Tab-separated table of C-alpha atoms in Angstrom:
chain	number	residue	atom	x	y	z
A	1	MET	CA	92.567	125.632	97.326
A	2	ASN	CA	92.267	122.389	99.565
A	3	PHE	CA	88.177	123.214	100.129
A	4	ILE	CA	87.802	123.712	96.533
A	5	TYR	CA	89.445	121.008	95.555
A	6	LEU	CA	87.460	118.653	98.370
A	7	PHE	CA	84.056	119.706	96.831
A	8	LEU	CA	85.281	119.308	93.693
A	9	VAL	CA	86.190	115.826	94.757
A	10	TYR	CA	83.374	114.880	96.379
A	11	LEU	CA	80.808	115.817	93.497
A	12	ALA	CA	82.968	113.262	91.221
A	13	PHE	CA	82.373	110.587	93.899
A	14	LEU	CA	78.692	110.763	94.148
A	15	SER	CA	78.731	109.759	90.128
A	16	SER	CA	81.825	106.635	91.110
A	17	ASN	CA	81.307	103.872	92.684
A	18	VAL	CA	83.216	101.056	90.774
A	19	ILE	CA	87.228	101.112	91.609
A	20	THR	CA	89.097	101.958	88.224
A	21	ALA	CA	93.102	100.342	87.918
A	22	ASP	CA	93.404	99.491	84.285
A	23	LYS	CA	93.840	95.258	84.559
A	24	SER	CA	95.109	94.868	88.193
A	25	ILE	CA	94.343	91.555	89.354
A	26	VAL	CA	93.367	92.702	92.750
A	27	VAL	CA	90.385	95.242	91.539
A	28	GLU	CA	89.007	91.910	88.999
A	29	SER	CA	89.665	90.255	92.194
A	30	LEU	CA	87.057	92.677	94.234
A	31	ASP	CA	83.644	91.669	94.121
A	32	SER	CA	81.803	94.853	93.196
A	33	GLU	CA	79.460	94.885	95.704
A	34	TYR	CA	82.943	95.577	97.858
A	35	GLN	CA	84.115	97.343	95.509
A	36	LYS	CA	81.031	100.017	96.767
A	37	LYS	CA	81.191	99.642	99.834
A	38	LEU	CA	84.695	100.619	100.244
A	39	LEU	CA	84.507	103.775	97.820
A	40	LYS	CA	81.298	104.403	100.227
A	41	LYS	CA	84.083	104.576	103.169
A	42	VAL	CA	86.805	106.330	101.737
A	43	GLY	CA	83.651	109.295	100.333
A	44	GLU	CA	82.133	109.131	104.194
A	45	VAL	CA	86.182	110.545	104.946
A	46	LEU	CA	86.422	112.955	102.705
A	47	PRO	CA	85.474	115.880	105.749
A	48	GLU	CA	87.718	114.946	107.065
A	49	LEU	CA	90.092	114.794	104.292
A	50	ALA	CA	89.781	118.519	103.331
A	51	SER	CA	90.063	119.595	106.651
A	52	TYR	CA	93.774	118.778	106.431
A	53	PRO	CA	96.282	121.605	104.837
A	54	PHE	CA	98.227	121.144	101.457
A	55	TYR	CA	101.403	122.932	101.452
A	56	THR	CA	103.396	123.937	98.444
A	57	TYR	CA	106.909	123.364	98.063
A	58	PRO	CA	109.369	124.058	99.727
A	59	ASN	CA	106.755	122.983	102.375
A	60	ASN	CA	107.071	125.701	105.126
A	61	GLY	CA	105.350	124.614	107.837
A	62	HIS	CA	105.083	121.325	107.377
A	63	GLU	CA	106.004	120.769	110.894
A	64	LEU	CA	102.026	121.214	111.984
A	65	VAL	CA	100.694	118.530	110.901
A	66	MET	CA	102.727	116.318	113.867
A	67	GLU	CA	99.749	117.435	116.211
A	68	ARG	CA	96.817	115.964	113.569
A	69	PHE	CA	98.220	112.339	114.160
A	70	PRO	CA	98.655	110.380	117.172
A	71	ASN	CA	101.843	110.477	119.356
A	72	GLU	CA	102.692	112.710	117.089
A	73	LYS	CA	103.815	110.353	114.336
A	74	VAL	CA	103.384	110.990	110.099
A	75	LEU	CA	101.298	108.519	108.273
A	76	LEU	CA	103.303	109.056	104.755
A	77	PHE	CA	102.347	107.352	101.924
A	78	GLY	CA	105.196	105.951	99.660
A	79	TYR	CA	105.154	105.049	96.074
A	80	GLY	CA	107.853	104.802	94.661
A	81	SER	CA	111.731	104.400	95.961
A	82	LEU	CA	110.233	104.756	99.268
A	83	MET	CA	109.043	101.263	98.841
A	84	ASN	CA	112.857	100.515	98.394
A	85	LYS	CA	114.050	100.175	102.532
A	86	GLU	CA	117.192	100.545	101.572
A	87	SER	CA	117.056	103.699	99.603
A	88	ALA	CA	114.084	104.913	102.599
A	89	SER	CA	116.482	103.978	105.115
A	90	ARG	CA	118.498	106.769	104.127
A	91	SER	CA	115.789	109.166	105.043
A	92	MET	CA	114.057	107.206	108.161
A	93	GLY	CA	115.439	104.957	111.919
A	94	PRO	CA	114.499	102.121	112.260
A	95	ASP	CA	111.191	102.510	113.938
A	96	ALA	CA	109.893	103.978	110.959
A	97	LEU	CA	110.958	101.469	108.680
A	98	ASN	CA	109.607	98.523	111.454
A	99	SER	CA	106.182	100.666	110.556
A	100	MET	CA	106.339	99.901	106.926
A	101	TYR	CA	102.703	98.390	105.718
A	102	PRO	CA	101.601	97.961	102.317
A	103	ALA	CA	98.370	100.360	101.213
A	104	ILE	CA	96.568	101.994	98.694
A	105	ALA	CA	95.895	105.351	98.447
A	106	PHE	CA	92.642	106.691	96.570
A	107	GLY	CA	92.111	109.713	94.182
A	108	VAL	CA	95.717	109.579	92.657
A	109	LYS	CA	97.281	108.865	89.441
A	110	ARG	CA	101.086	107.355	89.262
A	111	MET	CA	103.083	108.642	86.833
A	112	PHE	CA	106.803	109.428	85.515
A	113	ASN	CA	106.803	112.797	84.611
A	114	TYR	CA	108.588	113.975	87.217
A	115	LYS	CA	112.157	115.625	85.783
A	116	ALA	CA	115.707	114.327	87.514
A	117	LYS	CA	118.973	116.402	87.304
A	118	LYS	CA	121.208	113.527	88.428
A	119	THR	CA	120.238	109.570	87.403
A	120	GLU	CA	123.815	108.660	87.394
A	121	HIS	CA	123.836	106.110	90.812
A	122	TRP	CA	120.857	104.447	88.683
A	123	GLY	CA	123.093	102.498	85.527
A	124	GLU	CA	125.369	103.327	83.277
A	125	ASN	CA	124.807	103.738	78.967
A	126	GLN	CA	121.700	105.515	79.886
A	127	ASP	CA	119.463	106.913	76.636
A	128	ILE	CA	119.303	110.509	76.828
A	129	LYS	CA	115.701	110.427	77.589
A	130	GLU	CA	116.174	108.189	80.622
A	131	LYS	CA	115.176	110.841	82.733
A	132	ALA	CA	111.942	110.874	84.412
A	133	MET	CA	110.710	109.805	88.109
A	134	LEU	CA	107.680	108.864	89.591
A	135	ASN	CA	105.109	111.217	90.711
A	136	VAL	CA	101.211	111.113	91.615
A	137	VAL	CA	98.730	113.223	90.037
A	138	GLN	CA	95.641	113.858	92.616
A	139	THR	CA	92.373	113.587	90.783
A	140	LEU	CA	88.898	114.001	91.245
A	141	ASN	CA	88.131	110.432	90.981
A	142	MET	CA	88.614	108.254	94.068
A	143	SER	CA	87.910	105.406	92.306
A	144	SER	CA	91.161	105.790	90.614
A	145	ILE	CA	93.890	103.949	92.344
A	146	ALA	CA	97.786	102.892	93.286
A	147	ASN	CA	99.231	100.999	95.720
A	148	GLY	CA	102.495	102.300	97.417
A	149	VAL	CA	103.381	101.912	101.516
A	150	VAL	CA	102.196	103.776	104.537
A	151	VAL	CA	104.981	104.462	107.157
A	152	GLU	CA	104.672	106.102	110.042
A	153	VAL	CA	107.520	109.279	110.527
A	154	ASP	CA	108.228	111.297	113.404
A	155	LEU	CA	109.695	115.095	113.231
A	156	GLU	CA	113.379	114.421	112.843
A	157	ASP	CA	111.831	111.698	109.838
A	158	PHE	CA	108.998	113.851	108.526
A	159	THR	CA	112.019	116.573	108.476
A	160	ARG	CA	114.730	114.814	106.719
A	161	LEU	CA	112.090	113.188	103.925
A	162	VAL	CA	110.704	116.922	103.212
A	163	GLN	CA	113.666	117.905	102.646
A	164	ARG	CA	114.775	115.107	100.345
A	165	GLU	CA	111.607	115.317	97.869
A	166	THR	CA	112.726	118.336	95.877
A	167	GLY	CA	110.056	119.861	93.729
A	168	TYR	CA	106.957	117.780	95.462
A	169	ASP	CA	104.582	119.244	97.569
A	170	LEU	CA	103.095	118.001	100.635
A	171	VAL	CA	99.613	116.688	100.041
A	172	PRO	CA	96.798	114.924	102.167
A	173	VAL	CA	95.233	111.878	100.387
A	174	LEU	CA	92.916	108.619	102.212
A	175	ILE	CA	94.532	105.498	102.850
A	176	GLY	CA	93.552	101.885	103.557
A	177	ALA	CA	95.758	98.848	104.770
A	178	TRP	CA	96.710	96.777	101.608
A	179	LYS	CA	96.064	93.696	103.516
A	180	ASN	CA	92.356	94.349	104.805
A	181	ILE	CA	91.090	95.686	101.588
A	182	GLU	CA	92.567	92.632	99.194
A	183	GLU	CA	90.622	90.643	101.941
A	184	GLN	CA	87.484	91.954	101.241
A	185	ASP	CA	87.633	93.416	104.906
A	186	PRO	CA	84.266	95.431	105.316
A	187	ASP	CA	85.814	97.491	108.423
A	188	VAL	CA	89.006	98.239	106.966
A	189	GLU	CA	89.579	101.784	108.219
A	190	ILE	CA	89.887	104.682	105.745
A	191	ARG	CA	92.957	107.204	107.056
A	192	VAL	CA	94.592	110.423	106.291
A	193	ALA	CA	97.932	110.428	104.839
A	194	TYR	CA	100.365	112.406	103.603
A	195	THR	CA	102.367	112.651	100.279
A	196	PHE	CA	104.585	113.955	97.683
A	197	ALA	CA	103.045	115.188	95.322
A	198	ALA	CA	104.915	117.024	92.221
A	199	ALA	CA	102.434	119.912	90.469
A	200	HIS	CA	102.724	120.792	86.686
A	201	GLU	CA	103.337	124.513	88.347
A	202	LEU	CA	106.160	126.628	88.655
A	203	ARG	CA	107.772	126.056	92.567
A	204	ASP	CA	110.993	128.232	93.224
A	205	HIS	CA	110.654	129.189	89.181
A	206	ILE	CA	110.998	126.010	88.224
A	207	ASP	CA	108.495	123.452	86.913
A	208	TYR	CA	110.117	119.907	88.301
A	209	THR	CA	107.454	118.348	85.461
A	210	SER	CA	107.978	117.431	81.872
A	211	THR	CA	106.005	115.122	79.325
A	212	GLU	CA	109.285	114.408	77.608
A	213	PHE	CA	111.085	112.151	79.733
A	214	TYR	CA	110.990	107.776	80.186
A	215	PRO	CA	111.718	106.576	83.162
A	216	VAL	CA	115.027	105.630	84.799
A	217	ARG	CA	115.351	102.450	84.052
A	218	GLY	CA	117.687	101.151	87.154
A	219	TYR	CA	115.084	103.387	89.251
A	220	LEU	CA	111.888	101.709	87.552
A	221	HIS	CA	113.576	98.099	88.460
A	222	ALA	CA	114.601	99.498	92.423
A	223	VAL	CA	110.791	100.068	92.741
A	224	GLN	CA	109.072	97.265	91.104
A	225	ASP	CA	111.729	94.484	92.840
A	226	ALA	CA	110.680	96.132	96.008
A	227	THR	CA	106.592	95.484	95.571
A	228	LYS	CA	107.865	91.738	94.674
A	229	ALA	CA	108.243	91.823	98.799
A	230	TYR	CA	104.343	92.170	99.457
A	231	GLY	CA	103.814	88.933	97.246
A	232	ASP	CA	102.652	88.872	92.874
A	233	VAL	CA	99.097	90.619	93.172
A	234	PHE	CA	100.852	93.682	94.668
A	235	ALA	CA	103.895	93.652	92.397
A	236	THR	CA	101.074	93.204	89.399
A	237	MET	CA	98.902	96.009	90.863
A	238	TRP	CA	101.814	98.279	90.914
A	239	ASN	CA	102.290	97.720	86.566
A	240	ALA	CA	98.863	98.056	86.030
A	241	THR	CA	98.965	101.647	87.879
A	242	THR	CA	101.552	103.088	86.855
A	243	PHE	CA	101.886	105.559	83.495
A	244	LEU	CA	104.218	106.707	81.442
A	245	ALA	CA	104.264	110.707	81.361
A	246	ASP	CA	101.658	110.893	78.704
A	247	GLY	CA	98.935	109.342	81.277
A	248	THR	CA	97.772	106.671	79.686
A	249	THR	CA	100.199	104.089	78.588
A	250	SER	CA	100.901	101.643	81.007
A	251	ILE	CA	104.744	100.433	82.833
A	252	ASN	CA	102.897	97.195	80.894
A	253	ASP	CA	103.081	98.478	77.931
A	254	TRP	CA	105.781	100.293	77.516
A	255	ASP	CA	109.030	98.256	75.561
A	256	GLU	CA	112.000	99.853	77.462
A	257	GLN	CA	114.071	98.484	74.934
A	258	THR	CA	113.247	101.917	72.622
A	259	PHE	CA	112.135	105.485	73.545
A	260	ASP	CA	110.126	105.645	70.448
A	261	GLY	CA	106.650	105.836	69.499
A	262	ILE	CA	104.921	106.855	73.020
A	263	LEU	CA	105.990	110.483	74.356
A	264	CYS	CA	105.972	113.367	72.330
A	265	THR	CA	109.428	114.882	72.728
A	266	GLY	CA	112.373	116.569	71.100
A	267	LYS	CA	114.734	115.602	73.034
A	268	ARG	CA	117.682	112.846	71.647
């Protein structure tokens, strides 16, 4: 499965040399030549990415990837609630929290298309269509990016996080440190990390994704607040690379006071 996916990614990579992130300030500020060099570095690591296993929920055998990382600490890319240190602290220890740094992942698209069962703790007076939480979809385009954080987790924290992320597969992605990319560092290191991605397929006879629901606003605001810790440019980029379940409407373009006129939904 991963070989076929990475082969298609490589073919797509050959025809792509400009980063796409809609109206992200950080992308507009990057020199076009640097973007090409950055994506070339990403392409050079694709063969390594292809050697890492994909896991499907419930991610049995996930502990085997520990041996692929130095000191048996897995690099994990978080793009939603894991960016909020208070939320992350419920599933990882202080060493992992202290290792957290902002990063960019390549070949992914962030969307609010994961259907959550319990959302009451994210605020009162929620709309009946307010049930979507974050997910990432792997794309065939390495120039499709999303920003988030990377943490180094040991086996205990890793297992706890795997158990926490119900319905999400465990997939490898390529990441680069935000600081180096923002500074247009030609020597930025592109590394393999794992992240959680819910596929639009049945897992244990359940489809955990849906195109019928809108973001849980309390959850959205908590993550947006977390992005501000890394500066205005980072926060702006997060909004520009985060989409509703239709995959085209960015959070910037959503009037969160209403729940009409965007998604095709029969839920009222």
